[in-house]
Coordinates of N, CA and C in Angstrom, one line a residue:
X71 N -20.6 10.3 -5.4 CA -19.8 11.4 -4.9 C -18.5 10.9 -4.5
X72 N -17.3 11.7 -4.8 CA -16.1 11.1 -4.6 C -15.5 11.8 -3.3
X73 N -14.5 11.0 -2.2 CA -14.4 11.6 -1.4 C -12.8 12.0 -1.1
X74 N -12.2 12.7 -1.3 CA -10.8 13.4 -1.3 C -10.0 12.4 -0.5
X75 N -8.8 12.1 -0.5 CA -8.6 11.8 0.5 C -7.2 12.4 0.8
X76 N -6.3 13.0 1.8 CA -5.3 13.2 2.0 C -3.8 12.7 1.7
X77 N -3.3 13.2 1.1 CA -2.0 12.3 0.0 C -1.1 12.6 1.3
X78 N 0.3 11.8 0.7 CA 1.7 11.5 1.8 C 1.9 13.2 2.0
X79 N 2.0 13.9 1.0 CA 2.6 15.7 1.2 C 1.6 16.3 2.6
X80 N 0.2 15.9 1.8 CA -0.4 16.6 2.9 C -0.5 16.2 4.6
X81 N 0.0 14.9 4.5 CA -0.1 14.5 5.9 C 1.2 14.7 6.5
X82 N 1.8 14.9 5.7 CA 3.5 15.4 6.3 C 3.2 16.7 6.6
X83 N 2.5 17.6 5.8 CA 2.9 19.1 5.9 C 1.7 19.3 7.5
X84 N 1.3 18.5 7.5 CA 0.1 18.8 8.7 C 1.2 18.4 10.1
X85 N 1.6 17.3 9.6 CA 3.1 16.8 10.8 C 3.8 17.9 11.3
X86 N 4.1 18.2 10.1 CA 5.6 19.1 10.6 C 5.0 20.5 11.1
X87 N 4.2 21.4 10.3 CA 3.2 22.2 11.3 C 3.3 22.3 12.7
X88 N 2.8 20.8 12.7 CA 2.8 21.0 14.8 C 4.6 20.8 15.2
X89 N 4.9 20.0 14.4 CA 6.9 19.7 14.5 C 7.3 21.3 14.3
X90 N 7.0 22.5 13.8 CA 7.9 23.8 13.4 C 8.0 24.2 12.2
X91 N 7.7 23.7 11.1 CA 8.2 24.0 10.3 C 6.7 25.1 9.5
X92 N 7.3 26.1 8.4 CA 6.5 26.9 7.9 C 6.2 26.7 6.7
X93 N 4.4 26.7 6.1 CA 4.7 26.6 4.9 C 5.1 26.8 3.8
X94 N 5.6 26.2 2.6 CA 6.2 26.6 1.5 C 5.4 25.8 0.3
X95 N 5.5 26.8 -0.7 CA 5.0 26.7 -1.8 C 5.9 26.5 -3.1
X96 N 5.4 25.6 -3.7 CA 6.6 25.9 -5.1 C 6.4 24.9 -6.3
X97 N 5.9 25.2 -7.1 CA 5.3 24.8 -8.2 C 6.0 23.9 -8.8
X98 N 6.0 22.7 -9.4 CA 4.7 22.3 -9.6 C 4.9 21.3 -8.4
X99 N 4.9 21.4 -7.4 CA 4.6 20.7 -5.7 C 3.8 20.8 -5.1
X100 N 3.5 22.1 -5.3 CA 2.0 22.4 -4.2 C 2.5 22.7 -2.8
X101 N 1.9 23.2 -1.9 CA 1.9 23.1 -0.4 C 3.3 22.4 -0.2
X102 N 4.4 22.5 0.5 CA 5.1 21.9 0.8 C 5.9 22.5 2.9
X103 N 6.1 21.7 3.5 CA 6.8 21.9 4.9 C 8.3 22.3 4.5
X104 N 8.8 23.9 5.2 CA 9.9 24.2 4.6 C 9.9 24.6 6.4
X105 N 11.4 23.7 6.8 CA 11.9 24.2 8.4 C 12.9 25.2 8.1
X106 N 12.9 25.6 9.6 CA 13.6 27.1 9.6 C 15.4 26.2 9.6
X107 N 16.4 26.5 9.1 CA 17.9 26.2 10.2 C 18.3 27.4 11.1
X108 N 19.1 26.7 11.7 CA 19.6 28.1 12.4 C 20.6 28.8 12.1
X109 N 20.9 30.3 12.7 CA 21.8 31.0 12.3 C 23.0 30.3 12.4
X110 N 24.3 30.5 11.5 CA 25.7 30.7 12.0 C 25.9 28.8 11.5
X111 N 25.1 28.1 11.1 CA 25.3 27.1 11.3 C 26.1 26.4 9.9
X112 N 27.0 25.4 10.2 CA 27.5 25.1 9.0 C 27.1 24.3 7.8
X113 N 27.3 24.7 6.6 CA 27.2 23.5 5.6 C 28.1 22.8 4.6
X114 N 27.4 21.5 4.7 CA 28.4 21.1 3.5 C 28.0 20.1 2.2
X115 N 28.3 19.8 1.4 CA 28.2 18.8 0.4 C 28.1 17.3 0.3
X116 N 26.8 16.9 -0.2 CA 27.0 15.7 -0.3 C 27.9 15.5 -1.8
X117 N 28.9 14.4 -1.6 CA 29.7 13.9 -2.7 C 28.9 13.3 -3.6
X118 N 28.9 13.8 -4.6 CA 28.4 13.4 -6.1 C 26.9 13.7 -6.4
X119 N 26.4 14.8 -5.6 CA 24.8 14.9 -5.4 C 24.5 16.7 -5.3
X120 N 23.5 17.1 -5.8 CA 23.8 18.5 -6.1 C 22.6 19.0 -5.0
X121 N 23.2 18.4 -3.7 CA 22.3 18.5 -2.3 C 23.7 19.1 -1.6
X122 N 22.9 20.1 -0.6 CA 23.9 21.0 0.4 C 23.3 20.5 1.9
X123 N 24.0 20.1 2.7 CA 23.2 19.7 4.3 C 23.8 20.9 5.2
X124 N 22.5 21.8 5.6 CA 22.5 22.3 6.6 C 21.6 22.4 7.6
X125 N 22.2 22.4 9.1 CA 21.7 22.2 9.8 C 20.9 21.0 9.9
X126 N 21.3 20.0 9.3 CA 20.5 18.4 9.5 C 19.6 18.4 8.3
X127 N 19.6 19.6 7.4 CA 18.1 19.7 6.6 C 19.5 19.6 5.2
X128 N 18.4 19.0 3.9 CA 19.0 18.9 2.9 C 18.2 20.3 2.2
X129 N 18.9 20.6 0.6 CA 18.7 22.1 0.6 C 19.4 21.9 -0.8
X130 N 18.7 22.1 -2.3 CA 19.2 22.4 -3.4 C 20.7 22.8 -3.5
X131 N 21.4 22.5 -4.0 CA 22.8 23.1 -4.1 C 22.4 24.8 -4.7
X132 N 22.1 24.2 -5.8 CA 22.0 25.9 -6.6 C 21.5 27.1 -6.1
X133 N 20.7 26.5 -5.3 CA 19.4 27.5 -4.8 C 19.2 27.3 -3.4
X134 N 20.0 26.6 -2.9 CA 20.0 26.3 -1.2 C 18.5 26.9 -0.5
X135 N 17.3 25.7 -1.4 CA 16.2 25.5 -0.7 C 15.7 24.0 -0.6
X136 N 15.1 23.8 0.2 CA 14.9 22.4 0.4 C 13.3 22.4 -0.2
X137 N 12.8 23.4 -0.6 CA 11.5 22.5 -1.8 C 12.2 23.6 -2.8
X138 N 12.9 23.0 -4.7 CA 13.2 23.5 -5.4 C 12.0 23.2 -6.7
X139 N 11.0 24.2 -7.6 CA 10.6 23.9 -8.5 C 11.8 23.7 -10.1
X140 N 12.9 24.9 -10.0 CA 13.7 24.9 -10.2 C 15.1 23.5 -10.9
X141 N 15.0 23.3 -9.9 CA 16.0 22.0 -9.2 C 14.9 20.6 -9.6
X142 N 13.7 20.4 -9.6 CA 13.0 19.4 -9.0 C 13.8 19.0 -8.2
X143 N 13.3 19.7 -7.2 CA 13.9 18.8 -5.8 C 12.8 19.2 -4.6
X144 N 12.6 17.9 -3.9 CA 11.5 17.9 -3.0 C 12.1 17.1 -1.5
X145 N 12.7 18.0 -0.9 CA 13.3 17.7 0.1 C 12.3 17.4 1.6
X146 N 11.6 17.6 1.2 CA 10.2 18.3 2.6 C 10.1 16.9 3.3
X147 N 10.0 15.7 3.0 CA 9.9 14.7 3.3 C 11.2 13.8 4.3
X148 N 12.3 14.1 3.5 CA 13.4 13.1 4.4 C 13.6 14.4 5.8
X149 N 13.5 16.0 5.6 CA 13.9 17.0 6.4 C 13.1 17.0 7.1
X150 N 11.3 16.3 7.2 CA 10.6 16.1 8.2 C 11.2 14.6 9.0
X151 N 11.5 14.0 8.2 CA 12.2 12.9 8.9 C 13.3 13.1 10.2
X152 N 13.7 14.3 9.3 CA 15.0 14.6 10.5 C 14.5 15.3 11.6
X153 N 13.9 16.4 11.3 CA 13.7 16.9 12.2 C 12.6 15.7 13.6
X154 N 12.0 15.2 13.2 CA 11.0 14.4 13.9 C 11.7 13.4 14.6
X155 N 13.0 12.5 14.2 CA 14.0 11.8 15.0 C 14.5 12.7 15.9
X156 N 14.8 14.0 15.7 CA 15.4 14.5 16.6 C 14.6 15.6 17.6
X157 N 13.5 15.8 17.0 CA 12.3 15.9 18.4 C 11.9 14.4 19.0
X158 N 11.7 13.6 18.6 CA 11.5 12.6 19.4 C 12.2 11.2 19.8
X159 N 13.6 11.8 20.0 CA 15.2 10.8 20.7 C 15.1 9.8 19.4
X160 N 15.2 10.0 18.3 CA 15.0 9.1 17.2 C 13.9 8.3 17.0
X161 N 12.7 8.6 17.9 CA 11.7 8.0 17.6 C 11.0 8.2 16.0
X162 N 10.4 7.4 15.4 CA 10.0 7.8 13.9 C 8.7 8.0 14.5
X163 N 7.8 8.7 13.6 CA 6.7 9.3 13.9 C 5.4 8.1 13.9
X164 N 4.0 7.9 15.1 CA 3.3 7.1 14.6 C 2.5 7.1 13.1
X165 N 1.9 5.7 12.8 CA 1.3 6.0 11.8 C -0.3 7.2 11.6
X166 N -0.3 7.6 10.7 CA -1.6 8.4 10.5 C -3.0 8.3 10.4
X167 N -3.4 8.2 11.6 CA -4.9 7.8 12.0 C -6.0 7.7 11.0
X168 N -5.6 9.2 10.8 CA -6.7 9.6 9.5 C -7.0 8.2 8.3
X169 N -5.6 8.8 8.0 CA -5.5 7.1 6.6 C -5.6 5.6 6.9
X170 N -5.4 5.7 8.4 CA -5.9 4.0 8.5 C -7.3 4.2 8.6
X171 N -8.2 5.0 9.0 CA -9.4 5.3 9.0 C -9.8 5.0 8.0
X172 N -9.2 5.9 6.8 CA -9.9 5.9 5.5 C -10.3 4.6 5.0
X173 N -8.9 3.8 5.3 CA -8.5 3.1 4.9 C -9.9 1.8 5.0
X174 N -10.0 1.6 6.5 CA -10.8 0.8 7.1 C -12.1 1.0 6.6
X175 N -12.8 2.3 6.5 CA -13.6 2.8 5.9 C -13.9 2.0 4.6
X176 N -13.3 2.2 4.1 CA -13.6 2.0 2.5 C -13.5 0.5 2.3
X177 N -12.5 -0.5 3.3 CA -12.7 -1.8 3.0 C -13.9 -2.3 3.7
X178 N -14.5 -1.6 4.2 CA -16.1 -1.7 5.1 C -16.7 -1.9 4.1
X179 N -17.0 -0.8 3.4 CA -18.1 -0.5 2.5 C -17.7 -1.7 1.5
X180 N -16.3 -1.8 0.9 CA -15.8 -2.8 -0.2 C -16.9 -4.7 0.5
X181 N -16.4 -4.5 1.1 CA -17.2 -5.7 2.4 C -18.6 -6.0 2.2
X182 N -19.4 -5.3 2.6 CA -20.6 -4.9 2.5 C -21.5 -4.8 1.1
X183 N -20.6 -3.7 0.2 CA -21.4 -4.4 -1.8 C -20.5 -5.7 -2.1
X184 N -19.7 -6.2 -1.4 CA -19.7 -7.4 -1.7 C -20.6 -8.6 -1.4
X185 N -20.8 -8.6 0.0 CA -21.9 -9.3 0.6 C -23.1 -9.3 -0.2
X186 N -23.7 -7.7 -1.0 CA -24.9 -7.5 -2.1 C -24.4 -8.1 -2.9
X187 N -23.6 -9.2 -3.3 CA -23.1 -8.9 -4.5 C -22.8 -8.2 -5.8
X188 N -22.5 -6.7 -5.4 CA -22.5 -5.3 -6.2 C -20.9 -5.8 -6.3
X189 N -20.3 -6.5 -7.0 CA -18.6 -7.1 -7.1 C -18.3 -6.2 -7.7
X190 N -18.7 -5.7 -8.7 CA -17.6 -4.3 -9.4 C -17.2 -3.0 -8.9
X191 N -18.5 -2.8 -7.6 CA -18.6 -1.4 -7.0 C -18.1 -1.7 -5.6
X192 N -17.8 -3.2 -5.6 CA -17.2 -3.2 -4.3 C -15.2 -3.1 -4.8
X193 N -15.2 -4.4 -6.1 CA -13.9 -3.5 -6.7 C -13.6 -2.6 -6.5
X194 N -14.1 -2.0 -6.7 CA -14.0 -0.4 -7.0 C -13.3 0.5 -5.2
X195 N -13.9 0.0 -4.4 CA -13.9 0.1 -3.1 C -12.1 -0.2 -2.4
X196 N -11.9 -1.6 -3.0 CA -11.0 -2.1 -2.5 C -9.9 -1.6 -3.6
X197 N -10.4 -1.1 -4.7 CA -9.0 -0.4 -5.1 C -8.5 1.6 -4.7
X198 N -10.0 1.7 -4.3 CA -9.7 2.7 -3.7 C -9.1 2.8 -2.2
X199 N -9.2 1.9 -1.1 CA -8.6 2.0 -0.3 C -6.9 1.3 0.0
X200 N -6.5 0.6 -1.6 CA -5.4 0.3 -2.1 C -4.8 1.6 -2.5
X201 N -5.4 2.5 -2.8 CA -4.6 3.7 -3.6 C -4.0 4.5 -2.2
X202 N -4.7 4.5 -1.0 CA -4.9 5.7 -0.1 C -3.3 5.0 0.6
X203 N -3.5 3.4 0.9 CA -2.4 2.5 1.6 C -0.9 3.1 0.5
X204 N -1.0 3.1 -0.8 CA 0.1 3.4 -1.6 C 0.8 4.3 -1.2
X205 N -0.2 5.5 -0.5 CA 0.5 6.6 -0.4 C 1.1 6.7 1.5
X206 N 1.1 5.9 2.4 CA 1.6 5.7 3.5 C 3.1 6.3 3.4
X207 N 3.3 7.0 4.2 CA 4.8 8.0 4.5 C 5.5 6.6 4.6
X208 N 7.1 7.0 4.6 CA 8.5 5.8 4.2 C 8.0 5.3 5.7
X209 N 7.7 5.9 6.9 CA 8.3 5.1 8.2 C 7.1 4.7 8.6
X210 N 5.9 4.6 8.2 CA 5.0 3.6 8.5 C 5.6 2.1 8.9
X211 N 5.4 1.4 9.6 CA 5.5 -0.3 9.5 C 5.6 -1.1 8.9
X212 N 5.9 -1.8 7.9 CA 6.1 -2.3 6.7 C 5.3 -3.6 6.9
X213 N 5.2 -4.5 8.3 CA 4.3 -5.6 8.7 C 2.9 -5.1 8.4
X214 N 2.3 -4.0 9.1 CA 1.3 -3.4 9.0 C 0.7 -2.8 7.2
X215 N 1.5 -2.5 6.5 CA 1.2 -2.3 5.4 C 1.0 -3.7 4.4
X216 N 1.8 -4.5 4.6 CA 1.8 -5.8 4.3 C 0.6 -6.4 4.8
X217 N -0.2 -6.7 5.6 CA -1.6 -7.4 6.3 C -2.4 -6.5 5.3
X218 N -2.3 -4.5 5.6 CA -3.4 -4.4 4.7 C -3.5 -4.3 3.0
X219 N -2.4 -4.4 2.7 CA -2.2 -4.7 1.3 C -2.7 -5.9 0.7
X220 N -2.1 -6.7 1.7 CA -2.7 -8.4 1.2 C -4.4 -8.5 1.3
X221 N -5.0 -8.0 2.3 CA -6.2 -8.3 2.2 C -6.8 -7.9 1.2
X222 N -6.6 -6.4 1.4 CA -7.5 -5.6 0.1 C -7.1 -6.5 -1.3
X223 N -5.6 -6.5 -1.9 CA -5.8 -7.6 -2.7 C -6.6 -8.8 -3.0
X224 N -6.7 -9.6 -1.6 CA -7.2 -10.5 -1.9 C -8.7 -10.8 -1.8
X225 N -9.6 -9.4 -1.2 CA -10.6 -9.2 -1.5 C -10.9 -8.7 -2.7
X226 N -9.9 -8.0 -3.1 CA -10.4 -7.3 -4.7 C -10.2 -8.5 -5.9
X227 N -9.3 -9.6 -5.2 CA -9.3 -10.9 -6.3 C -10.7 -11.4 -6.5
X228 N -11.2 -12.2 -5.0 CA -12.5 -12.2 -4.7 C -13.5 -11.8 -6.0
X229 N -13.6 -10.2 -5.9 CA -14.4 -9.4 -7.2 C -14.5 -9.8 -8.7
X230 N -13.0 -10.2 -8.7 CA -12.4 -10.1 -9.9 C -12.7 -11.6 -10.8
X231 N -13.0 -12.5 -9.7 CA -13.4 -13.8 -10.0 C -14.9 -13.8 -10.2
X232 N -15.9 -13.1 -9.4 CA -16.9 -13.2 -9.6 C -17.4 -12.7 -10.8
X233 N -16.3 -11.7 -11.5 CA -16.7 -10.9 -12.6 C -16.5 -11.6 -14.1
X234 N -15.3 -12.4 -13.4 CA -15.1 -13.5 -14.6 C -13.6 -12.6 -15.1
X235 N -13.1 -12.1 -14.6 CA -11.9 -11.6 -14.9 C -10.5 -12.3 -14.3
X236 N -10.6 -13.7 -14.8 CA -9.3 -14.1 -14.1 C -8.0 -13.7 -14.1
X237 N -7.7 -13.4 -15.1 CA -6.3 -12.8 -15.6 C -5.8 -11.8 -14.7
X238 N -7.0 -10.3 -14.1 CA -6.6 -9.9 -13.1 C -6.4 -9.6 -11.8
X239 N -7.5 -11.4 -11.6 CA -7.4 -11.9 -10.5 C -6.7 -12.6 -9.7
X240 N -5.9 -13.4 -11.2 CA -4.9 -13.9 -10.9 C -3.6 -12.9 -10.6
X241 N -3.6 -12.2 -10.6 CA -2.1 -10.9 -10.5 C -2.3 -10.7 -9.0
X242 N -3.9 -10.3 -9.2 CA -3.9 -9.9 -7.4 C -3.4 -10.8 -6.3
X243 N -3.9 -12.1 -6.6 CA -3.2 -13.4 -6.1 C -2.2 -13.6 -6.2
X244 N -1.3 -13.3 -7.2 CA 0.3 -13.4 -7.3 C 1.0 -12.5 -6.4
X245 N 0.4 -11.4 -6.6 CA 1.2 -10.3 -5.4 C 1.0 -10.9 -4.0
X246 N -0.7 -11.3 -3.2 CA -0.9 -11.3 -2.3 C 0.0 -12.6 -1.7
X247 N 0.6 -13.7 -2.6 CA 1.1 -15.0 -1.8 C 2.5 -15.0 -1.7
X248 N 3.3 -13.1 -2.7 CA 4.3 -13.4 -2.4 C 4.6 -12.6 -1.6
X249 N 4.0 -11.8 -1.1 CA 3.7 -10.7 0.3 C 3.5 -11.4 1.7
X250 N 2.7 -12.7 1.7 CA 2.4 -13.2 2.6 C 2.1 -15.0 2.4
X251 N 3.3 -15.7 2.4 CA 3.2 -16.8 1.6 C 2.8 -17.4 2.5
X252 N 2.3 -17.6 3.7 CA 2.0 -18.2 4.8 C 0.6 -18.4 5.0
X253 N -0.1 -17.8 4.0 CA -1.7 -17.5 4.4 C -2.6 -18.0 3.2
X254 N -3.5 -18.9 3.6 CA -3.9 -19.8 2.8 C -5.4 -19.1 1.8
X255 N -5.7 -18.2 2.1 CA -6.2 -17.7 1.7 C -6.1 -17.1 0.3
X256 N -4.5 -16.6 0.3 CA -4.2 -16.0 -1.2 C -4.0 -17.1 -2.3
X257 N -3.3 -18.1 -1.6 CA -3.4 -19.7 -2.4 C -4.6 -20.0 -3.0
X258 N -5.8 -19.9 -1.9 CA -6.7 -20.3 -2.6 C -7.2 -19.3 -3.8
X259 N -7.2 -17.8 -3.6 CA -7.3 -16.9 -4.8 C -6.6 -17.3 -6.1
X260 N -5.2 -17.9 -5.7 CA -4.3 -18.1 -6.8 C -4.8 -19.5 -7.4
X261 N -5.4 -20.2 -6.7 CA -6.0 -21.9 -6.9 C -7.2 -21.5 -7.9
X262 N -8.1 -20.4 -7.4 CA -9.2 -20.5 -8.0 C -8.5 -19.8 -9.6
X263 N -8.3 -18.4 -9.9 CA -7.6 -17.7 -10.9 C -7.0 -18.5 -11.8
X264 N -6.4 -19.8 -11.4 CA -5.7 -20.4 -12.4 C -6.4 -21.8 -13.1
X265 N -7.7 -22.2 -11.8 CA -9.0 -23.0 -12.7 C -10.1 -22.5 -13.7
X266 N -9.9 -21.0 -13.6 CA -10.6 -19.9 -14.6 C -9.7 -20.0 -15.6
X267 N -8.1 -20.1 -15.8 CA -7.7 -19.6 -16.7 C -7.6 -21.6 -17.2
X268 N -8.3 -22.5 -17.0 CA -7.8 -23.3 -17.5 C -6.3 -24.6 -16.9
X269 N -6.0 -23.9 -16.1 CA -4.2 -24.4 -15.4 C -4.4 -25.3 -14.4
X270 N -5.6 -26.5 -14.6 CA -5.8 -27.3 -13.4 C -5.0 -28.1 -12.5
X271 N -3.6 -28.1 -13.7 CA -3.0 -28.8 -12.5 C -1.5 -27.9 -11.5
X272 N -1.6 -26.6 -11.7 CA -1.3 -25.5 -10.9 C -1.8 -25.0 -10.1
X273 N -3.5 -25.1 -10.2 CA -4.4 -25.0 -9.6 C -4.5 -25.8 -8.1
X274 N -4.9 -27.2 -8.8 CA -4.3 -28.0 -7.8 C -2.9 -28.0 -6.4
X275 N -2.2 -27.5 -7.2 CA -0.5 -27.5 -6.6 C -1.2 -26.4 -5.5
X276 N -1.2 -25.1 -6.0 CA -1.9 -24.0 -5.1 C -2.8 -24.2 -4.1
X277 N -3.8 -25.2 -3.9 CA -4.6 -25.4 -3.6 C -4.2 -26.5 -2.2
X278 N -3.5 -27.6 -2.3 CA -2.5 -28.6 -1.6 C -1.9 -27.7 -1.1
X279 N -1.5 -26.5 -1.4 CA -0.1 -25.1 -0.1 C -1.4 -24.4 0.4
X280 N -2.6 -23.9 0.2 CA -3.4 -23.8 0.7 C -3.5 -24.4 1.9
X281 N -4.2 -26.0 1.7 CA -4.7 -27.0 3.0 C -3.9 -26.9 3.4
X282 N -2.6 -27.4 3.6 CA -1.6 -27.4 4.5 C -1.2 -26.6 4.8
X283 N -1.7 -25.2 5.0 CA -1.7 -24.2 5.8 C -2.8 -24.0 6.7
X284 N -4.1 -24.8 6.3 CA -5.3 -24.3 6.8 C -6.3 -26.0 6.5
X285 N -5.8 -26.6 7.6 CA -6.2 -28.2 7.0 C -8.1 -28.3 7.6
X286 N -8.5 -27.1 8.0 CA -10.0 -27.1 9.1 C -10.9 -26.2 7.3
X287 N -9.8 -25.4 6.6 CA -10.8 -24.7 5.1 C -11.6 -25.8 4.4
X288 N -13.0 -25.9 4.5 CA -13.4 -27.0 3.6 C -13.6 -26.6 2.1
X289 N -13.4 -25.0 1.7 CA -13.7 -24.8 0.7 C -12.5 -24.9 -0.2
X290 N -11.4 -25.0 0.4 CA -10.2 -25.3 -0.2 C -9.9 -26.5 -0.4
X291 N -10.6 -27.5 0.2 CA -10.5 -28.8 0.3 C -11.3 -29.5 -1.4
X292 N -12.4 -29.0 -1.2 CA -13.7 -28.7 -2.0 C -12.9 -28.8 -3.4
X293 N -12.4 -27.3 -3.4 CA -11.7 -26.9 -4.7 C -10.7 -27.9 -5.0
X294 N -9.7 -28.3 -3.9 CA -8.5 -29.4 -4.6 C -9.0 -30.4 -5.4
X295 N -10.2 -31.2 -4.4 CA -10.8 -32.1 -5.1 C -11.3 -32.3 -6.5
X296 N -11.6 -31.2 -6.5 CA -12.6 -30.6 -8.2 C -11.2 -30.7 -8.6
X297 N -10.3 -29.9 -9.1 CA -9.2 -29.3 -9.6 C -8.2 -31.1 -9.8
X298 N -8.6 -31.7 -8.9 CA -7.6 -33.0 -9.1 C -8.3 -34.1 -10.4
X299 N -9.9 -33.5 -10.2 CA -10.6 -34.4 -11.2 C -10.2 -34.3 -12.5
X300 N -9.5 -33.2 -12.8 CA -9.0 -32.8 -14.2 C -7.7 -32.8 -15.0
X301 N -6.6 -33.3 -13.7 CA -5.6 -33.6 -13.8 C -4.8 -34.4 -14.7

């Protein structure tokens, strides 16, 4: 059974709801948050851009609407931004509960058929709670998306080795060490990925920025050793 999960539109348009805004519809967008401006108020042109700003809100030139099917233009998003800095003294909005939920959720379960060793169905897990993180609104945290990006990667590397798929285990490893070069963990994903593909003495190298990140990991230690025998 698959379980829906709420995209960036829809967690905006639930935002701005409680923020004011009414909703709007417009194909092919779907559901979109459309705020009111106020009367009498002025507008003007952005230079070299076929956007009109009024009242703080951006708004198709041709059609002076801020969700255009027309236009493709999908304003709903930066015009929740604005309006939300300026309900809350330029505060940006916290992140959304729900989707760290999800989030957590699903690297539970990823966790867990991994421990059974169910590695493809826990894959499966850790790319699904990679899809939900993808879709995080612009003012989320960027530290915080970073920590959960890198894990889920480097648990879904994890998978990917047991499956005997180094090639796209090794990518997950590439992304996670250049996201977070400090953490010995992705090293070692990238140490093991590159003894699958044969690259023992890259392997190695990865493995040596590993320990010396984490000189107490015996499994990394483990691995150098092997990895140096082939040198």
């Amino acid at each position: 059974m698959t379980t829906s999960t709420p995209g960036p539109a829809a967690a905006t348009a639930a935002a701005a709801t409680a923020a004011g805004a009414a909703p709007g519809t417009a194909a092919p967008f779907g559901p979109r948050p459309v705020f009111p401006t106020a009367a009498g108020k002025p507008s003007f042109e952005l230079a070299g851009q076929e956007v009109t700003v009024t009242d703080g809100l951006l708004h198709c030139r041709a059609h002076g609407k801020q969700v255009c099917a027309d236009c493709s233009a999908d304003f709903s998003t930066q015009n929740f931004i604005a309006r939300q800095l300026g309900a809350n003294r330029m505060a940006l909005p916290p992140p959304n509960p729900q989707m760290e939920q999800t989030i957590q959720r699903l690297k539970t379960e990823g966790n867990e058929l991994f421990r059974a060793q169910c590695h493809f169905e826990a894959a499966q897990k850790y790319t699904e709670a990679l899809n939900v993180a993808a879709q995080r609104p612009l003012w989320d945290p960027s530290a915080a998306i970073i920590e959960e990006t890198t894990v889920l990667m480097s648990n879904r590397a994890a998978c990917l080795l047991a499956l005997e798929h180094a090639p796209e285990a090794y990518w997950d490893a590439e992304v996670v060490t250049r996201l977070k070069r400090g953490w010995s963990k992705g090293h070692f994903r990238m140490g093991r990925a590159l003894m699958d593909l044969g690259r023992c003495d890259q392997a190695a190298m990865e493995f040596r920025i590993g320990a010396s990140l984490d000189a107490s990991a015996r499994d990394i230690r483990t691995a150098l050793e092997k990895a140096e025998e082939y040198v």
